[in-house]
Amino acid sequence: MHPVEELALKEIAGDPPKVDVNLLEAIAECVEAQRDGDGPVGLARGQKVDVETDAGFPEGMDGIALVDDDLLIVRPSRDRATEWLRILHELAHWLLQKAGLTHSHGDVWMLALALGAPGSMVRREQPECGIALAAVSGLPAWAAFARLDMIDAA
Amino acid sequence: MAIRNDLLRELRRARGWTQAQLADAAGIAQGTYSRIERGESVNSLAGTMAALERALSVASGTLTGDAPSPDLQTIPAPEASPVNGARTEFDQVAADLLAETPEPQRPAVEVAVEKVRRSGAMQSLDIPLTVAGLDALVKVVSRHTRHRTR
């Protein structure tokens, strides 16, 4: 299992949620409706948030969301899906902090997955499995499977 | 006597404490505490268990599941939970970094440290908080925010 996958699934399962999942879904839909361009960068741009990359993060860190600067900085990756997920994760941090919502890291991952594959996209595409959702959303396969599990549980 | 390490982590995080803060408050070594929270040392001594429950202000038997878990929503916010003078692990590491920073660069580093603090990025990770790690992150933040007008 990829370390990020392991961490994300552990935090989704282990960190008690502090934000109602319906609110997370609503935030994701709202951000999707305001998108300004393709991919996660377009989602961020719709919120007037810039995305930049930097390879200098300390080990164990892949990004940071700077609320006051409206800036997300992520570690670049040769794998597009991995880099996209890093942006979505930091955008989720930014959105929850900007909204002043007390949140757990599990909430951040749940919102990141919802941003990557909003409920409206899932209803429209009706993917049969995580692989199909990964293909239409650009999420890594494991994240797409986790997103479908999240929807099934709701 | 088996500690529920998942509950221990939840209670600590609900208070906004670092592992070092809780270990300090309970009077146990940070390495010991880390092993307990990772589930590598769940069969802990009764004294350690009691110290952790006292530090967390929960009923005896909470960490073994013998007593009901407190409602996490009712636990005071981090700002209202002073632990040993409320000097956090981040504060300590930031102070060490600033002490190592030459005077001419210090104001810029202070600004970047504050941005990192406000992001909560390093405090929320389960990686060791070190001066080298904070220094690397501060450099990343400085590179990208130095010329921003927002």
GROMACS .gro file of C-alpha atoms in nm:
model
  304
    1MET     CA    1   0.000   0.000   0.000
    2HIS     CA    2   0.130   0.346  -0.090
    3PRO     CA    3   0.225   0.547   0.223
    4VAL     CA    4  -0.016   0.830   0.134
    5GLU     CA    5  -0.298   0.581   0.080
    6GLU     CA    6  -0.220   0.413   0.410
    7LEU     CA    7  -0.212   0.747   0.594
    8ALA     CA    8  -0.530   0.877   0.430
    9LEU     CA    9  -0.734   0.565   0.497
   10LYS     CA   10  -0.605   0.551   0.854
   11GLU     CA   11  -0.702   0.914   0.914
   12ILE     CA   12  -1.043   0.879   0.748
   13ALA     CA   13  -1.117   0.575   0.962
   14GLY     CA   14  -0.940   0.687   1.278
   15ASP     CA   15  -0.988   1.062   1.312
   16PRO     CA   16  -1.335   1.130   1.448
   17PRO     CA   17  -1.522   1.361   1.209
   18LYS     CA   18  -1.591   1.711   1.333
   19VAL     CA   19  -1.769   1.841   1.025
   20ASP     CA   20  -2.102   1.701   0.904
   21VAL     CA   21  -2.043   1.495   0.591
   22ASN     CA   22  -2.337   1.670   0.420
   23LEU     CA   23  -2.162   2.002   0.474
   24LEU     CA   24  -1.843   1.862   0.322
   25GLU     CA   25  -2.042   1.743   0.019
   26ALA     CA   26  -2.208   2.085  -0.012
   27ILE     CA   27  -1.873   2.264   0.004
   28ALA     CA   28  -1.737   2.036  -0.269
   29GLU     CA   29  -2.039   2.102  -0.494
   30CYS     CA   30  -2.012   2.478  -0.440
   31VAL     CA   31  -1.640   2.480  -0.522
   32GLU     CA   32  -1.705   2.267  -0.831
   33ALA     CA   33  -1.974   2.512  -0.947
   34GLN     CA   34  -1.725   2.799  -0.913
   35ARG     CA   35  -1.434   2.628  -1.087
   36ASP     CA   36  -1.225   2.837  -1.324
   37GLY     CA   37  -1.035   2.592  -1.542
   38ASP     CA   38  -0.948   2.224  -1.550
   39GLY     CA   39  -0.839   1.997  -1.270
   40PRO     CA   40  -0.767   2.091  -0.911
   41VAL     CA   41  -0.585   2.408  -1.016
   42GLY     CA   42  -0.909   2.522  -1.178
   43LEU     CA   43  -1.095   2.446  -0.857
   44ALA     CA   44  -0.844   2.653  -0.660
   45ARG     CA   45  -0.851   2.935  -0.914
   46GLY     CA   46  -1.229   2.949  -0.876
   47GLN     CA   47  -1.167   3.032  -0.510
   48LYS     CA   48  -0.901   3.292  -0.605
   49VAL     CA   49  -0.634   3.061  -0.466
   50ASP     CA   50  -0.299   3.013  -0.640
   51VAL     CA   51  -0.120   2.679  -0.664
   52GLU     CA   52   0.258   2.652  -0.682
   53THR     CA   53   0.499   2.361  -0.652
   54ASP     CA   54   0.821   2.323  -0.458
   55ALA     CA   55   1.040   2.018  -0.409
   56GLY     CA   56   1.193   2.147  -0.087
   57PHE     CA   57   0.938   2.021   0.165
   58PRO     CA   58   1.076   1.833   0.464
   59GLU     CA   59   1.037   1.456   0.459
   60GLY     CA   60   0.683   1.352   0.548
   61MET     CA   61   0.522   1.670   0.414
   62ASP     CA   62   0.376   1.710   0.067
   63GLY     CA   63   0.216   2.052   0.087
   64ILE     CA   64   0.093   2.348   0.283
   65ALA     CA   65  -0.214   2.573   0.262
   66LEU     CA   66  -0.149   2.937   0.346
   67VAL     CA   67  -0.487   3.089   0.424
   68ASP     CA   68  -0.372   3.449   0.458
   69ASP     CA   69  -0.184   3.434   0.128
   70ASP     CA   70  -0.454   3.240  -0.060
   71LEU     CA   71  -0.177   3.009  -0.170
   72LEU     CA   72  -0.129   2.633  -0.186
   73ILE     CA   73   0.222   2.496  -0.224
   74VAL     CA   74   0.264   2.126  -0.300
   75ARG     CA   75   0.548   1.890  -0.368
   76PRO     CA   76   0.556   1.815  -0.741
   77SER     CA   77   0.514   1.460  -0.867
   78ARG     CA   78   0.577   1.292  -1.201
   79ASP     CA   79   0.244   1.116  -1.145
   80ARG     CA   80  -0.037   1.357  -1.230
   81ALA     CA   81  -0.294   1.186  -1.007
   82THR     CA   82  -0.061   1.207  -0.707
   83GLU     CA   83   0.005   1.577  -0.760
   84TRP     CA   84  -0.366   1.643  -0.815
   85LEU     CA   85  -0.450   1.473  -0.487
   86ARG     CA   86  -0.190   1.684  -0.305
   87ILE     CA   87  -0.353   1.998  -0.442
   88LEU     CA   88  -0.700   1.875  -0.347
   89HIS     CA   89  -0.577   1.794   0.004
   90GLU     CA   90  -0.430   2.140   0.054
   91LEU     CA   91  -0.735   2.304  -0.100
   92ALA     CA   92  -0.950   2.114   0.150
   93HIS     CA   93  -0.730   2.247   0.432
   94TRP     CA   94  -0.765   2.599   0.292
   95LEU     CA   95  -1.144   2.576   0.257
   96LEU     CA   96  -1.201   2.440   0.608
   97GLN     CA   97  -0.967   2.695   0.765
   98LYS     CA   98  -1.114   2.979   0.562
   99ALA     CA   99  -1.463   2.876   0.674
  100GLY     CA  100  -1.345   2.870   1.035
  101LEU     CA  101  -1.465   2.513   1.079
  102THR     CA  102  -1.304   2.306   1.351
  103HIS     CA  103  -1.200   1.995   1.164
  104SER     CA  104  -1.007   1.672   1.191
  105HIS     CA  105  -0.754   1.545   0.940
  106GLY     CA  106  -1.009   1.280   0.847
  107ASP     CA  107  -1.246   1.562   0.746
  108VAL     CA  108  -0.971   1.709   0.528
  109TRP     CA  109  -0.926   1.381   0.341
  110MET     CA  110  -1.303   1.336   0.301
  111LEU     CA  111  -1.337   1.687   0.157
  112ALA     CA  112  -1.035   1.634  -0.068
  113LEU     CA  113  -1.195   1.321  -0.214
  114ALA     CA  114  -1.530   1.498  -0.254
  115LEU     CA  115  -1.357   1.786  -0.433
  116GLY     CA  116  -1.189   1.538  -0.666
  117ALA     CA  117  -1.512   1.357  -0.743
  118PRO     CA  118  -1.814   1.565  -0.637
  119GLY     CA  119  -2.144   1.387  -0.583
  120SER     CA  120  -2.286   1.545  -0.899
  121MET     CA  121  -2.003   1.392  -1.105
  122VAL     CA  122  -2.056   1.050  -0.950
  123ARG     CA  123  -2.432   1.067  -1.015
  124ARG     CA  124  -2.374   1.179  -1.372
  125GLU     CA  125  -2.103   0.927  -1.460
  126GLN     CA  126  -2.237   0.638  -1.249
  127PRO     CA  127  -1.899   0.464  -1.241
  128GLU     CA  128  -1.920   0.091  -1.184
  129CYS     CA  129  -1.605   0.081  -0.974
  130GLY     CA  130  -1.318   0.287  -0.843
  131ILE     CA  131  -1.113   0.236  -1.158
  132ALA     CA  132  -1.391   0.389  -1.367
  133LEU     CA  133  -1.423   0.682  -1.127
  134ALA     CA  134  -1.045   0.729  -1.129
  135ALA     CA  135  -1.057   0.750  -1.509
  136VAL     CA  136  -1.317   1.028  -1.515
  137SER     CA  137  -1.202   1.221  -1.207
  138GLY     CA  138  -0.823   1.201  -1.231
  139LEU     CA  139  -0.801   1.073  -0.874
  140PRO     CA  140  -0.559   0.791  -0.794
  141ALA     CA  141  -0.745   0.457  -0.806
  142TRP     CA  142  -0.726   0.400  -0.431
  143ALA     CA  143  -0.871   0.747  -0.368
  144ALA     CA  144  -1.154   0.682  -0.614
  145PHE     CA  145  -1.237   0.354  -0.437
  146ALA     CA  146  -1.230   0.539  -0.102
  147ARG     CA  147  -1.460   0.806  -0.247
  148LEU     CA  148  -1.712   0.544  -0.358
  149ASP     CA  149  -1.698   0.386  -0.010
  150MET     CA  150  -1.763   0.733   0.137
  151ILE     CA  151  -2.068   0.779  -0.084
  152ASP     CA  152  -2.199   0.430  -0.006
  153ALA     CA  153  -2.165   0.499   0.367
  154ALA     CA  154  -2.352   0.829   0.349
  155MET     CA  155  -0.379  -0.374   3.121
  156ALA     CA  156  -0.446  -0.277   2.758
  157ILE     CA  157  -0.479   0.086   2.657
  158ARG     CA  158  -0.705   0.177   2.368
  159ASN     CA  159  -0.442   0.366   2.172
  160ASP     CA  160  -0.696   0.495   1.917
  161LEU     CA  161  -0.899   0.658   2.194
  162LEU     CA  162  -0.583   0.796   2.353
  163ARG     CA  163  -0.490   0.964   2.023
  164GLU     CA  164  -0.842   1.104   1.980
  165LEU     CA  165  -0.845   1.250   2.332
  166ARG     CA  166  -0.502   1.407   2.282
  167ARG     CA  167  -0.592   1.557   1.945
  168ALA     CA  168  -0.928   1.682   2.072
  169ARG     CA  169  -0.729   1.894   2.317
  170GLY     CA  170  -0.494   2.012   2.047
  171TRP     CA  171  -0.194   1.873   2.233
  172THR     CA  172   0.121   1.729   2.084
  173GLN     CA  173   0.253   1.392   2.194
  174ALA     CA  174   0.534   1.573   2.376
  175GLN     CA  175   0.288   1.793   2.566
  176LEU     CA  176   0.078   1.501   2.686
  177ALA     CA  177   0.384   1.294   2.774
  178ASP     CA  178   0.518   1.591   2.969
  179ALA     CA  179   0.189   1.648   3.148
  180ALA     CA  180   0.169   1.280   3.241
  181GLY     CA  181   0.532   1.268   3.348
  182ILE     CA  182   0.636   0.993   3.111
  183ALA     CA  183   0.908   0.984   2.846
  184GLN     CA  184   0.800   1.099   2.502
  185GLY     CA  185   0.938   0.782   2.342
  186THR     CA  186   0.731   0.570   2.579
  187TYR     CA  187   0.423   0.774   2.501
  188SER     CA  188   0.481   0.746   2.124
  189ARG     CA  189   0.504   0.367   2.150
  190ILE     CA  190   0.181   0.354   2.351
  191GLU     CA  191  -0.005   0.572   2.101
  192ARG     CA  192   0.126   0.373   1.804
  193GLY     CA  193  -0.011   0.059   1.970
  194GLU     CA  194   0.333  -0.092   2.016
  195SER     CA  195   0.312  -0.085   2.392
  196VAL     CA  196  -0.055  -0.117   2.473
  197ASN     CA  197  -0.002  -0.342   2.774
  198SER     CA  198   0.103  -0.057   2.995
  199LEU     CA  199   0.162  -0.032   3.366
  200ALA     CA  200  -0.131   0.080   3.578
  201GLY     CA  201   0.068   0.382   3.694
  202THR     CA  202   0.127   0.500   3.337
  203MET     CA  203  -0.238   0.454   3.254
  204ALA     CA  204  -0.346   0.650   3.561
  205ALA     CA  205  -0.101   0.930   3.482
  206LEU     CA  206  -0.235   0.962   3.130
  207GLU     CA  207  -0.596   0.963   3.251
  208ARG     CA  208  -0.513   1.231   3.509
  209ALA     CA  209  -0.335   1.445   3.249
  210LEU     CA  210  -0.633   1.411   3.015
  211SER     CA  211  -0.881   1.477   3.301
  212VAL     CA  212  -1.083   1.166   3.218
  213ALA     CA  213  -1.231   0.908   3.454
  214SER     CA  214  -1.026   0.612   3.570
  215GLY     CA  215  -1.081   0.324   3.329
  216THR     CA  216  -1.152   0.546   3.029
  217LEU     CA  217  -0.843   0.442   2.839
  218THR     CA  218  -0.917   0.071   2.882
  219GLY     CA  219  -1.276   0.118   2.776
  220ASP     CA  220  -1.403   0.019   3.124
  221ALA     CA  221  -1.544   0.369   3.175
  222PRO     CA  222  -1.750   0.556   2.915
  223SER     CA  223  -1.558   0.774   2.668
  224PRO     CA  224  -1.608   1.148   2.716
  225ASP     CA  225  -1.789   1.344   2.449
  226LEU     CA  226  -1.505   1.478   2.233
  227GLN     CA  227  -1.717   1.778   2.135
  228THR     CA  228  -1.720   1.900   2.498
  229ILE     CA  229  -1.344   1.903   2.536
  230PRO     CA  230  -1.209   2.258   2.559
  231ALA     CA  231  -1.051   2.408   2.248
  232PRO     CA  232  -0.669   2.404   2.229
  233GLU     CA  233  -0.638   2.770   2.325
  234ALA     CA  234  -0.822   2.698   2.650
  235SER     CA  235  -0.607   2.401   2.743
  236PRO     CA  236  -0.282   2.528   2.886
  237VAL     CA  237  -0.029   2.253   2.934
  238ASN     CA  238   0.276   2.346   3.137
  239GLY     CA  239   0.246   2.714   3.054
  240ALA     CA  240   0.102   2.653   2.708
  241ARG     CA  241   0.444   2.660   2.543
  242THR     CA  242   0.388   2.419   2.260
  243GLU     CA  243   0.638   2.194   2.090
  244PHE     CA  244   0.605   2.415   1.784
  245ASP     CA  245   0.690   2.724   1.994
  246GLN     CA  246   1.001   2.553   2.123
  247VAL     CA  247   1.121   2.441   1.781
  248ALA     CA  248   1.044   2.783   1.632
  249ALA     CA  249   1.242   2.951   1.910
  250ASP     CA  250   1.536   2.719   1.845
  251LEU     CA  251   1.524   2.795   1.473
  252LEU     CA  252   1.511   3.170   1.531
  253ALA     CA  253   1.800   3.144   1.775
  254GLU     CA  254   2.009   2.977   1.504
  255THR     CA  255   1.911   3.235   1.242
  256PRO     CA  256   2.156   3.523   1.180
  257GLU     CA  257   2.013   3.859   1.285
  258PRO     CA  258   1.973   4.007   0.934
  259GLN     CA  259   1.750   3.717   0.820
  260ARG     CA  260   1.553   3.687   1.142
  261PRO     CA  261   1.259   3.919   1.062
  262ALA     CA  262   1.187   3.737   0.736
  263VAL     CA  263   1.213   3.399   0.908
  264GLU     CA  264   0.978   3.519   1.183
  265VAL     CA  265   0.718   3.610   0.922
  266ALA     CA  266   0.746   3.270   0.753
  267VAL     CA  267   0.734   3.087   1.087
  268GLU     CA  268   0.412   3.268   1.170
  269LYS     CA  269   0.263   3.166   0.836
  270VAL     CA  270   0.356   2.803   0.906
  271ARG     CA  271   0.211   2.828   1.258
  272ARG     CA  272  -0.117   2.968   1.128
  273SER     CA  273  -0.141   2.694   0.864
  274GLY     CA  274  -0.124   2.430   1.136
  275ALA     CA  275   0.060   2.213   0.885
  276MET     CA  276   0.342   2.088   1.103
  277GLN     CA  277   0.137   2.059   1.420
  278SER     CA  278  -0.115   1.823   1.259
  279LEU     CA  279   0.140   1.575   1.130
  280ASP     CA  280   0.254   1.261   1.304
  281ILE     CA  281   0.615   1.325   1.204
  282PRO     CA  282   0.877   1.447   1.449
  283LEU     CA  283   0.884   1.826   1.469
  284THR     CA  284   1.247   1.926   1.425
  285VAL     CA  285   1.440   2.246   1.368
  286ALA     CA  286   1.567   2.109   1.036
  287GLY     CA  287   1.214   2.023   0.925
  288LEU     CA  288   1.075   2.362   1.021
  289ASP     CA  289   1.373   2.531   0.858
  290ALA     CA  290   1.303   2.349   0.529
  291LEU     CA  291   0.935   2.440   0.541
  292VAL     CA  292   1.009   2.803   0.628
  293LYS     CA  293   1.239   2.822   0.324
  294VAL     CA  294   0.960   2.682   0.102
  295VAL     CA  295   0.710   2.934   0.239
  296SER     CA  296   0.957   3.223   0.208
  297ARG     CA  297   1.037   3.140  -0.155
  298HIS     CA  298   0.672   3.157  -0.253
  299THR     CA  299   0.542   3.442  -0.039
  300ARG     CA  300   0.830   3.690  -0.041
  301HIS     CA  301   0.696   3.888  -0.334
  302ARG     CA  302   0.325   3.828  -0.292
  303THR     CA  303   0.107   4.130  -0.230
  304ARG     CA  304  -0.195   3.943  -0.082
   0.00000   0.00000   0.00000
